[in-house]
Amino acid sequence: MNKILTGLVAAVLFLPATVIAVGDPTRPPQFAPVEVKPRAAVKRSLELQQILVAGEKRSAVINGTLVREGDTVSGARVVRITPDQVVVKIRKKHQTLSLIKRTKHSEKK
């Protein structure tokens, strides 16, 4: 019994030294630091799909979202809706969206 007790005491005394030498077994392995690159701004294209002008009611569908003047869609604020185009403001710049796609022939006049 004395030998068992001595063995247990010795094991308990030497256990912390072994744990310190090995380290925390639950700690994840150390990896090389990952270089974090800043994300480039995602450029979202705006696609005008529909315009509805009925008297004073003006609305449009942009990127599948129904919008009115003053609404925001994909980071752009709708400034003006006319029967043939929608003007949006993106980062202090105005962009005109039209249902009619411009071609080389339509620009020649």
CSV table of C-alpha atoms in Angstrom, one decimal:
chain,number,residue,atom,x,y,z
A,1,MET,CA,0.0,0.0,0.0
A,2,ASN,CA,2.9,2.3,0.8
A,3,LYS,CA,4.4,1.7,-2.7
A,4,ILE,CA,1.1,2.6,-4.4
A,5,LEU,CA,0.7,5.8,-2.3
A,6,THR,CA,4.3,6.8,-3.1
A,7,GLY,CA,3.7,6.1,-6.8
A,8,LEU,CA,0.6,8.3,-6.8
A,9,VAL,CA,2.3,11.1,-5.0
A,10,ALA,CA,5.2,11.0,-7.4
A,11,ALA,CA,2.9,11.0,-10.4
A,12,VAL,CA,1.0,14.0,-9.1
A,13,LEU,CA,4.3,15.9,-8.4
A,14,PHE,CA,5.7,15.2,-11.9
A,15,LEU,CA,2.4,15.7,-13.8
A,16,PRO,CA,2.6,19.5,-13.9
A,17,ALA,CA,6.1,19.5,-15.3
A,18,THR,CA,5.0,17.2,-18.1
A,19,VAL,CA,2.0,19.3,-18.9
A,20,ILE,CA,4.1,22.5,-19.0
A,21,ALA,CA,6.6,20.8,-21.3
A,22,VAL,CA,4.0,19.5,-23.7
A,23,GLY,CA,1.7,22.6,-23.6
A,24,ASP,CA,-2.0,22.9,-23.6
A,25,PRO,CA,-3.4,20.0,-25.7
A,26,THR,CA,-6.6,21.9,-26.4
A,27,ARG,CA,-4.8,24.9,-27.9
A,28,PRO,CA,-4.9,25.1,-31.7
A,29,PRO,CA,-1.6,24.8,-33.6
A,30,GLN,CA,0.1,28.0,-34.4
A,31,PHE,CA,-0.2,29.0,-38.0
A,32,ALA,CA,1.7,31.6,-39.9
A,33,PRO,CA,-0.2,35.0,-39.7
A,34,VAL,CA,-2.5,35.5,-42.6
A,35,GLU,CA,-2.1,38.7,-44.5
A,36,VAL,CA,-5.4,40.5,-44.6
A,37,LYS,CA,-6.0,42.4,-47.8
A,38,PRO,CA,-8.5,45.2,-48.0
A,39,ARG,CA,-11.5,44.2,-50.0
A,40,ALA,CA,-12.1,46.1,-53.2
A,41,ALA,CA,-15.4,47.9,-53.4
A,42,VAL,CA,-17.9,45.7,-55.0
A,43,LYS,CA,-19.2,47.4,-58.1
A,44,ARG,CA,-22.9,46.6,-58.5
A,45,SER,CA,-24.4,47.2,-61.8
A,46,LEU,CA,-27.9,48.7,-61.8
A,47,GLU,CA,-30.4,47.2,-64.3
A,48,LEU,CA,-33.5,49.1,-65.0
A,49,GLN,CA,-36.3,46.6,-65.8
A,50,GLN,CA,-39.5,48.6,-65.8
A,51,ILE,CA,-40.9,52.1,-65.5
A,52,LEU,CA,-44.4,53.1,-64.5
A,53,VAL,CA,-45.6,56.7,-64.8
A,54,ALA,CA,-49.3,57.2,-64.2
A,55,GLY,CA,-50.2,60.8,-63.4
A,56,GLU,CA,-48.3,61.8,-60.3
A,57,LYS,CA,-47.4,58.2,-59.4
A,58,ARG,CA,-43.9,57.3,-60.6
A,59,SER,CA,-42.2,54.0,-59.9
A,60,ALA,CA,-39.6,51.8,-61.4
A,61,VAL,CA,-38.1,48.3,-61.0
A,62,ILE,CA,-34.3,48.3,-60.6
A,63,ASN,CA,-32.5,45.0,-59.9
A,64,GLY,CA,-35.8,43.4,-59.2
A,65,THR,CA,-36.8,45.9,-56.5
A,66,LEU,CA,-39.8,48.3,-56.8
A,67,VAL,CA,-38.6,51.8,-56.1
A,68,ARG,CA,-39.9,55.4,-56.1
A,69,GLU,CA,-38.2,58.7,-56.1
A,70,GLY,CA,-36.1,59.0,-52.9
A,71,ASP,CA,-35.7,55.3,-52.4
A,72,THR,CA,-32.4,53.5,-52.3
A,73,VAL,CA,-31.5,50.4,-54.2
A,74,SER,CA,-28.0,48.7,-54.3
A,75,GLY,CA,-26.4,51.7,-52.7
A,76,ALA,CA,-27.9,54.2,-55.2
A,77,ARG,CA,-30.6,56.8,-54.4
A,78,VAL,CA,-33.4,57.3,-57.0
A,79,VAL,CA,-33.4,61.0,-57.9
A,80,ARG,CA,-35.9,61.2,-60.7
A,81,ILE,CA,-38.2,58.9,-62.7
A,82,THR,CA,-39.4,59.9,-66.1
A,83,PRO,CA,-41.3,57.9,-68.7
A,84,ASP,CA,-38.2,56.8,-70.5
A,85,GLN,CA,-35.4,56.9,-67.9
A,86,VAL,CA,-34.4,56.9,-64.2
A,87,VAL,CA,-31.7,59.1,-62.7
A,88,VAL,CA,-29.9,57.7,-59.7
A,89,LYS,CA,-27.2,59.2,-57.5
A,90,ILE,CA,-24.2,57.0,-56.5
A,91,ARG,CA,-21.5,58.6,-54.4
A,92,LYS,CA,-22.3,62.2,-55.4
A,93,LYS,CA,-22.4,61.2,-59.1
A,94,HIS,CA,-25.6,61.0,-61.2
A,95,GLN,CA,-26.2,58.0,-63.5
A,96,THR,CA,-29.0,57.7,-66.0
A,97,LEU,CA,-30.7,54.3,-66.5
A,98,SER,CA,-32.7,53.7,-69.6
A,99,LEU,CA,-34.8,50.8,-70.9
A,100,ILE,CA,-33.4,51.4,-74.4
A,101,LYS,CA,-29.9,50.1,-74.7
A,102,ARG,CA,-27.5,52.4,-76.6
A,103,THR,CA,-26.0,51.0,-79.7
A,104,LYS,CA,-23.5,52.4,-82.2
A,105,HIS,CA,-26.4,53.1,-84.6
A,106,SER,CA,-28.5,54.9,-82.0
A,107,GLU,CA,-25.7,57.3,-81.2
A,108,LYS,CA,-25.3,58.4,-84.9
A,109,LYS,CA,-27.6,61.2,-85.8
